[in-house]
PDB file of C-alpha atoms in Angstrom:
ATOM      1  CA  GLN Z  81       5.015  58.209  46.741  1.00 50.00           C
ATOM      2  CA  GLN Z  82       6.325  54.955  46.878  1.00 54.00           C
ATOM      3  CA  GLN Z  83       8.014  54.136  43.285  1.00 81.00           C
ATOM      4  CA  VAL Z  84       8.030  51.105  41.246  1.00 91.00           C
ATOM      5  CA  LYS Z  85      10.940  50.161  38.737  1.00 94.00           C
ATOM      6  CA  GLN Z  86       9.749  48.750  35.382  1.00 96.00           C
ATOM      7  CA  SER Z  87      12.314  47.136  32.853  1.00 96.00           C
ATOM      8  CA  PRO Z  88      13.449  47.259  29.967  1.00 97.00           C
ATOM      9  CA  GLN Z  89      12.120  50.708  28.715  1.00 96.00           C
ATOM     10  CA  SER Z  90      11.759  49.322  25.205  1.00 97.00           C
ATOM     11  CA  LEU Z  91      11.194  45.683  24.127  1.00 97.00           C
ATOM     12  CA  ILE Z  92      11.461  43.961  20.373  1.00 98.00           C
ATOM     13  CA  VAL Z  93      10.546  40.848  20.143  1.00 98.00           C
ATOM     14  CA  GLN Z  94      10.109  38.411  16.921  1.00 98.00           C
ATOM     15  CA  LYS Z  95       6.540  37.009  16.078  1.00 98.00           C
ATOM     16  CA  GLY Z  96       5.812  34.032  18.199  1.00 97.00           C
ATOM     17  CA  GLY Z  97       8.406  34.854  20.748  1.00 98.00           C
ATOM     18  CA  ILE Z  98       8.226  35.347  24.495  1.00 98.00           C
ATOM     19  CA  SER Z  99       7.816  38.887  25.724  1.00 98.00           C
ATOM     20  CA  ILE Z 100       8.908  39.334  29.366  1.00 98.00           C
ATOM     21  CA  ILE Z 101       8.660  42.668  31.022  1.00 98.00           C
ATOM     22  CA  ASN Z 102       9.567  43.123  34.757  1.00 98.00           C
ATOM     23  CA  CYS Z 103       8.601  45.369  37.536  1.00 96.00           C
ATOM     24  CA  ALA Z 104      10.195  45.826  41.087  1.00 95.00           C
ATOM     25  CA  TYR Z 105       8.244  47.866  44.289  1.00 92.00           C
ATOM     26  CA  GLU Z 106      10.390  48.803  47.512  1.00 86.00           C
ATOM     27  CA  ASN Z 107       7.246  48.660  49.836  1.00 74.00           C
ATOM     28  CA  THR Z 108       5.291  45.491  51.304  1.00 69.00           C
ATOM     29  CA  ALA Z 109       2.414  47.313  51.933  1.00 74.00           C
ATOM     30  CA  PHE Z 110       0.473  47.130  48.807  1.00 77.00           C
ATOM     31  CA  ASP Z 111      -2.141  44.302  47.956  1.00 78.00           C
ATOM     32  CA  TYR Z 112      -2.834  44.600  44.154  1.00 88.00           C
ATOM     33  CA  PHE Z 113      -0.721  44.286  41.112  1.00 92.00           C
ATOM     34  CA  PRO Z 114      -2.317  45.067  37.546  1.00 94.00           C
ATOM     35  CA  TRP Z 115      -0.689  45.799  34.296  1.00 97.00           C
ATOM     36  CA  TYR Z 116      -2.331  47.939  31.843  1.00 97.00           C
ATOM     37  CA  GLN Z 117      -1.736  47.439  28.306  1.00 98.00           C
ATOM     38  CA  GLN Z 118      -1.503  51.036  26.285  1.00 98.00           C
ATOM     39  CA  PHE Z 119      -2.004  51.689  22.383  1.00 97.00           C
ATOM     40  CA  PRO Z 120      -1.007  54.874  20.583  1.00 95.00           C
ATOM     41  CA  GLY Z 121      -3.539  57.617  20.894  1.00 93.00           C
ATOM     42  CA  LYS Z 122      -5.387  55.659  23.537  1.00 95.00           C
ATOM     43  CA  GLY Z 123      -5.772  55.207  26.757  1.00 97.00           C
ATOM     44  CA  PRO Z 124      -4.363  52.463  29.073  1.00 97.00           C
ATOM     45  CA  ALA Z 125      -6.449  49.496  29.575  1.00 97.00           C
ATOM     46  CA  LEU Z 126      -6.220  46.708  32.301  1.00 96.00           C
ATOM     47  CA  LEU Z 127      -4.793  43.707  30.889  1.00 97.00           C
ATOM     48  CA  ILE Z 128      -4.261  41.321  33.673  1.00 96.00           C
ATOM     49  CA  ALA Z 129      -3.635  41.678  37.651  1.00 94.00           C
ATOM     50  CA  ILE Z 130      -2.557  39.642  40.857  1.00 92.00           C
ATOM     51  CA  ARG Z 131      -2.521  39.603  44.392  1.00 88.00           C
ATOM     52  CA  PRO Z 132       0.051  38.885  46.827  1.00 85.00           C
ATOM     53  CA  ASP Z 133      -1.193  35.975  48.278  1.00 88.00           C
ATOM     54  CA  VAL Z 134      -0.871  34.268  44.544  1.00 90.00           C
ATOM     55  CA  SER Z 135       2.881  33.407  42.937  1.00 92.00           C
ATOM     56  CA  GLU Z 136       0.808  32.894  39.030  1.00 95.00           C
ATOM     57  CA  LYS Z 137      -1.586  33.777  37.130  1.00 96.00           C
ATOM     58  CA  LYS Z 138      -2.482  33.047  33.621  1.00 97.00           C
ATOM     59  CA  GLU Z 139      -4.961  34.762  31.245  1.00 96.00           C
ATOM     60  CA  GLY Z 140      -4.610  33.307  27.599  1.00 97.00           C
ATOM     61  CA  ARG Z 141      -1.177  34.209  26.310  1.00 98.00           C
ATOM     62  CA  PHE Z 142      -0.331  36.356  29.013  1.00 98.00           C
ATOM     63  CA  THR Z 143       0.329  35.144  32.497  1.00 97.00           C
ATOM     64  CA  ILE Z 144       1.978  37.606  35.596  1.00 96.00           C
ATOM     65  CA  SER Z 145       4.489  35.699  37.812  1.00 95.00           C
ATOM     66  CA  PHE Z 146       4.725  37.326  41.668  1.00 92.00           C
ATOM     67  CA  ASN Z 147       7.970  36.911  43.579  1.00 91.00           C
ATOM     68  CA  LYS Z 148       6.817  38.369  46.762  1.00 88.00           C
ATOM     69  CA  SER Z 149      10.027  38.024  48.924  1.00 89.00           C
ATOM     70  CA  ALA Z 150      11.842  39.428  46.220  1.00 91.00           C
ATOM     71  CA  LYS Z 151       9.326  42.066  45.748  1.00 91.00           C
ATOM     72  CA  GLN Z 152       9.281  41.944  42.040  1.00 93.00           C
ATOM     73  CA  PHE Z 153       6.306  40.554  39.532  1.00 95.00           C
ATOM     74  CA  SER Z 154       6.894  40.328  35.662  1.00 97.00           C
ATOM     75  CA  LEU Z 155       4.252  39.969  32.636  1.00 98.00           C
ATOM     76  CA  HIS Z 156       5.028  37.104  30.413  1.00 98.00           C
ATOM     77  CA  ILE Z 157       3.396  37.289  26.851  1.00 98.00           C
ATOM     78  CA  MET Z 158       3.650  33.627  25.178  1.00 98.00           C
ATOM     79  CA  ASP Z 159       3.263  33.580  21.481  1.00 98.00           C
ATOM     80  CA  SER Z 160       3.750  37.034  20.985  1.00 98.00           C
ATOM     81  CA  GLN Z 161       1.928  38.712  18.090  1.00 98.00           C
ATOM     82  CA  PRO Z 162       2.215  42.081  15.999  1.00 97.00           C
ATOM     83  CA  GLY Z 163      -0.893  43.104  17.637  1.00 97.00           C
ATOM     84  CA  ASP Z 164       0.150  43.003  20.880  1.00 98.00           C
ATOM     85  CA  SER Z 165       2.853  45.573  19.905  1.00 98.00           C
ATOM     86  CA  ALA Z 166       1.986  48.460  22.659  1.00 98.00           C
ATOM     87  CA  THR Z 167       3.479  50.133  26.027  1.00 98.00           C
ATOM     88  CA  TYR Z 168       2.643  48.377  29.042  1.00 98.00           C
ATOM     89  CA  PHE Z 169       2.879  49.651  32.443  1.00 97.00           C
ATOM     90  CA  CYS Z 170       2.893  47.785  35.810  1.00 97.00           C
ATOM     91  CA  ALA Z 171       1.389  49.444  38.922  1.00 94.00           C
ATOM     92  CA  ILE Z 172       1.095  48.858  42.398  1.00 91.00           C
ATOM     93  CA  ASN Z 173      -2.186  49.541  44.748  1.00 85.00           C
ATOM     94  CA  ALA Z 174      -1.597  50.864  47.954  1.00 75.00           C
ATOM     95  CA  GLY Z 175      -4.682  51.935  49.589  1.00 70.00           C
ATOM     96  CA  ASN Z 176      -6.849  54.233  46.858  1.00 72.00           C
ATOM     97  CA  MET Z 177      -3.742  54.926  44.591  1.00 83.00           C
ATOM     98  CA  LEU Z 178      -2.358  53.244  42.009  1.00 88.00           C
ATOM     99  CA  THR Z 179       1.356  54.219  41.096  1.00 90.00           C
ATOM    100  CA  PHE Z 180       2.477  53.240  37.427  1.00 94.00           C
ATOM    101  CA  GLY Z 181       6.092  51.840  36.406  1.00 95.00           C
ATOM    102  CA  GLY Z 182       8.007  53.992  33.701  1.00 95.00           C
ATOM    103  CA  GLY Z 183       6.226  51.535  30.836  1.00 96.00           C
ATOM    104  CA  THR Z 184       8.042  49.429  28.283  1.00 98.00           C
ATOM    105  CA  ARG Z 185       7.795  49.769  24.691  1.00 97.00           C
ATOM    106  CA  LEU Z 186       6.894  46.431  23.188  1.00 98.00           C
ATOM    107  CA  MET Z 187       7.383  45.681  19.317  1.00 98.00           C
ATOM    108  CA  VAL Z 188       6.597  42.762  17.533  1.00 98.00           C
ATOM    109  CA  LYS Z 189       8.152  42.106  14.422  1.00 97.00           C
ATOM    110  CA  PRO Z 190       6.228  40.019  11.915  1.00 94.00           C
TER     111      PRO Z 190
ATOM    112  CA  ASP B 298     -21.602  53.050  23.443  1.00 66.00           C
ATOM    113  CA  THR B 299     -19.019  55.484  25.185  1.00 71.00           C
ATOM    114  CA  ALA B 300     -17.357  54.373  28.628  1.00 93.00           C
ATOM    115  CA  VAL B 301     -15.206  57.437  29.930  1.00 97.00           C
ATOM    116  CA  SER B 302     -15.178  60.212  27.196  1.00 97.00           C
ATOM    117  CA  GLN B 303     -13.338  63.427  27.443  1.00 97.00           C
ATOM    118  CA  THR B 304     -13.537  66.932  25.845  1.00 97.00           C
ATOM    119  CA  PRO B 305     -11.505  68.240  23.978  1.00 97.00           C
ATOM    120  CA  LYS B 306      -9.258  65.772  22.196  1.00 97.00           C
ATOM    121  CA  TYR B 307      -6.586  68.321  21.279  1.00 97.00           C
ATOM    122  CA  LEU B 308      -5.870  71.295  22.593  1.00 97.00           C
ATOM    123  CA  VAL B 309      -3.365  73.968  22.035  1.00 97.00           C
ATOM    124  CA  THR B 310      -2.930  77.284  23.583  1.00 97.00           C
ATOM    125  CA  GLN B 311      -0.531  80.032  24.473  1.00 97.00           C
ATOM    126  CA  MET B 312       1.350  79.950  27.571  1.00 97.00           C
ATOM    127  CA  GLY B 313      -0.240  82.176  30.609  1.00 97.00           C
ATOM    128  CA  ASN B 314      -3.809  80.905  29.179  1.00 97.00           C
ATOM    129  CA  ASP B 315      -6.783  79.165  31.364  1.00 98.00           C
ATOM    130  CA  LYS B 316      -7.823  76.048  29.767  1.00 97.00           C
ATOM    131  CA  SER B 317     -10.525  73.423  31.004  1.00 98.00           C
ATOM    132  CA  ILE B 318     -11.107  69.946  30.081  1.00 98.00           C
ATOM    133  CA  LYS B 319     -14.024  68.106  30.873  1.00 98.00           C
ATOM    134  CA  CYS B 320     -14.482  64.082  31.752  1.00 97.00           C
ATOM    135  CA  GLU B 321     -17.837  62.002  31.788  1.00 97.00           C
ATOM    136  CA  GLN B 322     -18.113  58.402  32.819  1.00 97.00           C
ATOM    137  CA  ASN B 323     -21.503  56.497  32.025  1.00 96.00           C
ATOM    138  CA  LEU B 324     -20.503  53.265  33.733  1.00 95.00           C
ATOM    139  CA  GLY B 325     -22.016  54.131  37.058  1.00 94.00           C
ATOM    140  CA  HIS B 326     -18.662  54.420  39.077  1.00 94.00           C
ATOM    141  CA  ASP B 327     -18.194  56.551  42.105  1.00 93.00           C
ATOM    142  CA  THR B 328     -14.557  57.635  41.928  1.00 93.00           C
ATOM    143  CA  MET B 329     -13.177  59.312  39.038  1.00 95.00           C
ATOM    144  CA  TYR B 330      -9.630  60.585  38.635  1.00 95.00           C
ATOM    145  CA  TRP B 331      -6.860  62.685  36.507  1.00 96.00           C
ATOM    146  CA  TYR B 332      -3.725  61.535  35.384  1.00 96.00           C
ATOM    147  CA  LYS B 333      -1.031  63.225  33.662  1.00 96.00           C
ATOM    148  CA  GLN B 334       1.175  61.493  30.876  1.00 97.00           C
ATOM    149  CA  ASP B 335       4.451  63.255  29.802  1.00 94.00           C
ATOM    150  CA  SER B 336       6.248  62.873  26.988  1.00 92.00           C
ATOM    151  CA  LYS B 337       8.088  60.137  28.311  1.00 91.00           C
ATOM    152  CA  LYS B 338       4.895  58.218  28.630  1.00 91.00           C
ATOM    153  CA  PHE B 339       5.306  58.524  32.160  1.00 93.00           C
ATOM    154  CA  LEU B 340       1.830  58.285  34.006  1.00 94.00           C
ATOM    155  CA  LYS B 341       1.430  59.996  37.093  1.00 93.00           C
ATOM    156  CA  ILE B 342      -1.849  60.216  39.019  1.00 93.00           C
ATOM    157  CA  MET B 343      -3.149  64.020  40.055  1.00 94.00           C
ATOM    158  CA  PHE B 344      -6.388  63.968  41.518  1.00 91.00           C
ATOM    159  CA  SER B 345      -8.691  61.356  43.070  1.00 91.00           C
ATOM    160  CA  TYR B 346     -12.736  61.826  43.489  1.00 91.00           C
ATOM    161  CA  ASN B 347     -15.031  59.705  45.567  1.00 89.00           C
ATOM    162  CA  ASN B 348     -18.752  60.929  45.435  1.00 85.00           C
ATOM    163  CA  LYS B 349     -17.543  64.081  44.473  1.00 83.00           C
ATOM    164  CA  GLU B 350     -14.991  64.515  47.155  1.00 86.00           C
ATOM    165  CA  LEU B 351     -11.399  64.813  46.543  1.00 87.00           C
ATOM    166  CA  ILE B 352      -9.774  61.963  48.576  1.00 84.00           C
ATOM    167  CA  ILE B 353      -6.287  62.393  46.371  1.00 81.00           C
ATOM    168  CA  ASN B 354      -3.912  65.057  45.779  1.00 81.00           C
ATOM    169  CA  GLU B 355      -0.742  64.234  44.634  1.00 82.00           C
ATOM    170  CA  THR B 356       1.827  67.519  44.903  1.00 80.00           C
ATOM    171  CA  VAL B 357       0.329  69.184  41.683  1.00 89.00           C
ATOM    172  CA  PRO B 358       0.395  72.999  41.430  1.00 91.00           C
ATOM    173  CA  ASN B 359      -2.528  75.449  42.915  1.00 92.00           C
ATOM    174  CA  ARG B 360      -2.637  76.458  39.032  1.00 96.00           C
ATOM    175  CA  PHE B 361      -4.412  72.949  38.671  1.00 95.00           C
ATOM    176  CA  SER B 362      -8.000  72.904  40.366  1.00 94.00           C
ATOM    177  CA  PRO B 363     -10.779  69.760  39.705  1.00 94.00           C
ATOM    178  CA  LYS B 364     -14.207  70.133  40.138  1.00 93.00           C
ATOM    179  CA  SER B 365     -16.825  67.023  40.699  1.00 93.00           C
ATOM    180  CA  PRO B 366     -20.564  68.447  39.642  1.00 92.00           C
ATOM    181  CA  ASP B 367     -21.793  65.251  40.389  1.00 92.00           C
ATOM    182  CA  LYS B 368     -20.400  61.424  40.380  1.00 91.00           C
ATOM    183  CA  ALA B 369     -20.233  61.114  36.639  1.00 95.00           C
ATOM    184  CA  HIS B 370     -18.463  64.284  35.890  1.00 96.00           C
ATOM    185  CA  LEU B 371     -14.738  65.045  36.451  1.00 96.00           C
ATOM    186  CA  ASN B 372     -13.352  68.341  35.278  1.00 96.00           C
ATOM    187  CA  LEU B 373     -10.108  69.753  35.152  1.00 97.00           C
ATOM    188  CA  HIS B 374      -9.309  73.413  35.168  1.00 97.00           C
ATOM    189  CA  ILE B 375      -5.836  74.743  34.699  1.00 97.00           C
ATOM    190  CA  ASN B 376      -4.628  78.700  34.983  1.00 97.00           C
ATOM    191  CA  SER B 377      -1.887  80.260  33.900  1.00 97.00           C
ATOM    192  CA  LEU B 378      -0.785  77.543  31.825  1.00 97.00           C
ATOM    193  CA  GLU B 379       3.103  76.858  31.308  1.00 97.00           C
ATOM    194  CA  LEU B 380       5.172  75.118  28.958  1.00 96.00           C
ATOM    195  CA  GLY B 381       5.810  72.385  31.127  1.00 95.00           C
ATOM    196  CA  ASP B 382       1.779  71.553  31.291  1.00 96.00           C
ATOM    197  CA  SER B 383       2.182  70.156  27.854  1.00 97.00           C
ATOM    198  CA  ALA B 384       1.192  66.608  28.170  1.00 97.00           C
ATOM    199  CA  VAL B 385      -1.738  64.143  28.019  1.00 98.00           C
ATOM    200  CA  TYR B 386      -3.898  64.517  30.496  1.00 98.00           C
ATOM    201  CA  PHE B 387      -6.356  60.918  31.112  1.00 98.00           C
ATOM    202  CA  CYS B 388      -9.225  60.761  32.933  1.00 97.00           C
ATOM    203  CA  ALA B 389     -10.339  57.274  34.736  1.00 96.00           C
ATOM    204  CA  SER B 390     -13.124  56.043  36.851  1.00 95.00           C
ATOM    205  CA  SER B 391     -13.412  52.991  39.158  1.00 93.00           C
ATOM    206  CA  LEU B 392     -16.323  51.529  41.196  1.00 91.00           C
ATOM    207  CA  GLY B 393     -14.592  52.334  44.606  1.00 85.00           C
ATOM    208  CA  SER B 394     -11.039  51.860  45.122  1.00 79.00           C
ATOM    209  CA  GLY B 395      -8.131  49.616  45.777  1.00 77.00           C
ATOM    210  CA  ARG B 396      -8.411  46.588  43.479  1.00 81.00           C
ATOM    211  CA  ALA B 397     -11.246  47.879  41.388  1.00 87.00           C
ATOM    212  CA  THR B 398     -10.009  48.294  37.889  1.00 91.00           C
ATOM    213  CA  GLN B 399      -9.726  51.692  36.448  1.00 94.00           C
ATOM    214  CA  TYR B 400     -11.129  53.086  32.880  1.00 96.00           C
ATOM    215  CA  PHE B 401      -9.644  55.640  31.374  1.00 97.00           C
ATOM    216  CA  GLY B 402     -10.467  57.653  29.034  1.00 97.00           C
ATOM    217  CA  PRO B 403      -8.995  58.595  25.446  1.00 96.00           C
ATOM    218  CA  GLY B 404      -7.140  61.639  26.439  1.00 97.00           C
ATOM    219  CA  THR B 405      -6.668  65.099  26.151  1.00 98.00           C
ATOM    220  CA  ARG B 406      -3.571  66.070  24.288  1.00 98.00           C
ATOM    221  CA  LEU B 407      -2.238  69.380  25.503  1.00 98.00           C
ATOM    222  CA  LEU B 408       0.117  71.467  23.850  1.00 98.00           C
ATOM    223  CA  VAL B 409       1.543  74.803  25.459  1.00 97.00           C
ATOM    224  CA  LEU B 410       3.296  77.435  23.110  1.00 97.00           C
TER     225      LEU B 410
END
């Protein structure tokens, strides 16, 4: 099973700051790179996703940056809010299967 | 309206017992999944069904047996439960696979004593 490595494991950011979460993958045969957000006691939910033919995608305060040559992609949360406190998972898709990173627990302090 | 629902929400049982978790989706999706999330939050796919047919079976012990009676339901039966089976089990569904968005249920928290 292909792996995707996610960092950091946990992140504390002040309200209004920028949260950055990074993921690196090992194989180039992936065609879809989603990020999922999970609140305590809930199931993960799709936040934003990018295809490998695009280097950046922005939706509101959330931006994915994708570096195909480095096999890395990252999630930036601008103007982080306490309501953004959750666990974030990057994932890679190969065929019919999503493989998730280890998750990043984000805490945004008021 | 509940999109993906799971029952039960909590399950506490003794080692060696057999238990089932049920999942239903009302999104009209044709693909359903079971994931296991361990205590460290690591999320790993176990099974995937498309139109009631098994398409992914990831190195899961034979004690775990999924069953899909129709496209809207995917159940998970676990025999001879072990301590290491304690985890949160998530059901998910999507329309097609690949880049299709997966919609997750609320999870079933299983504790094996």
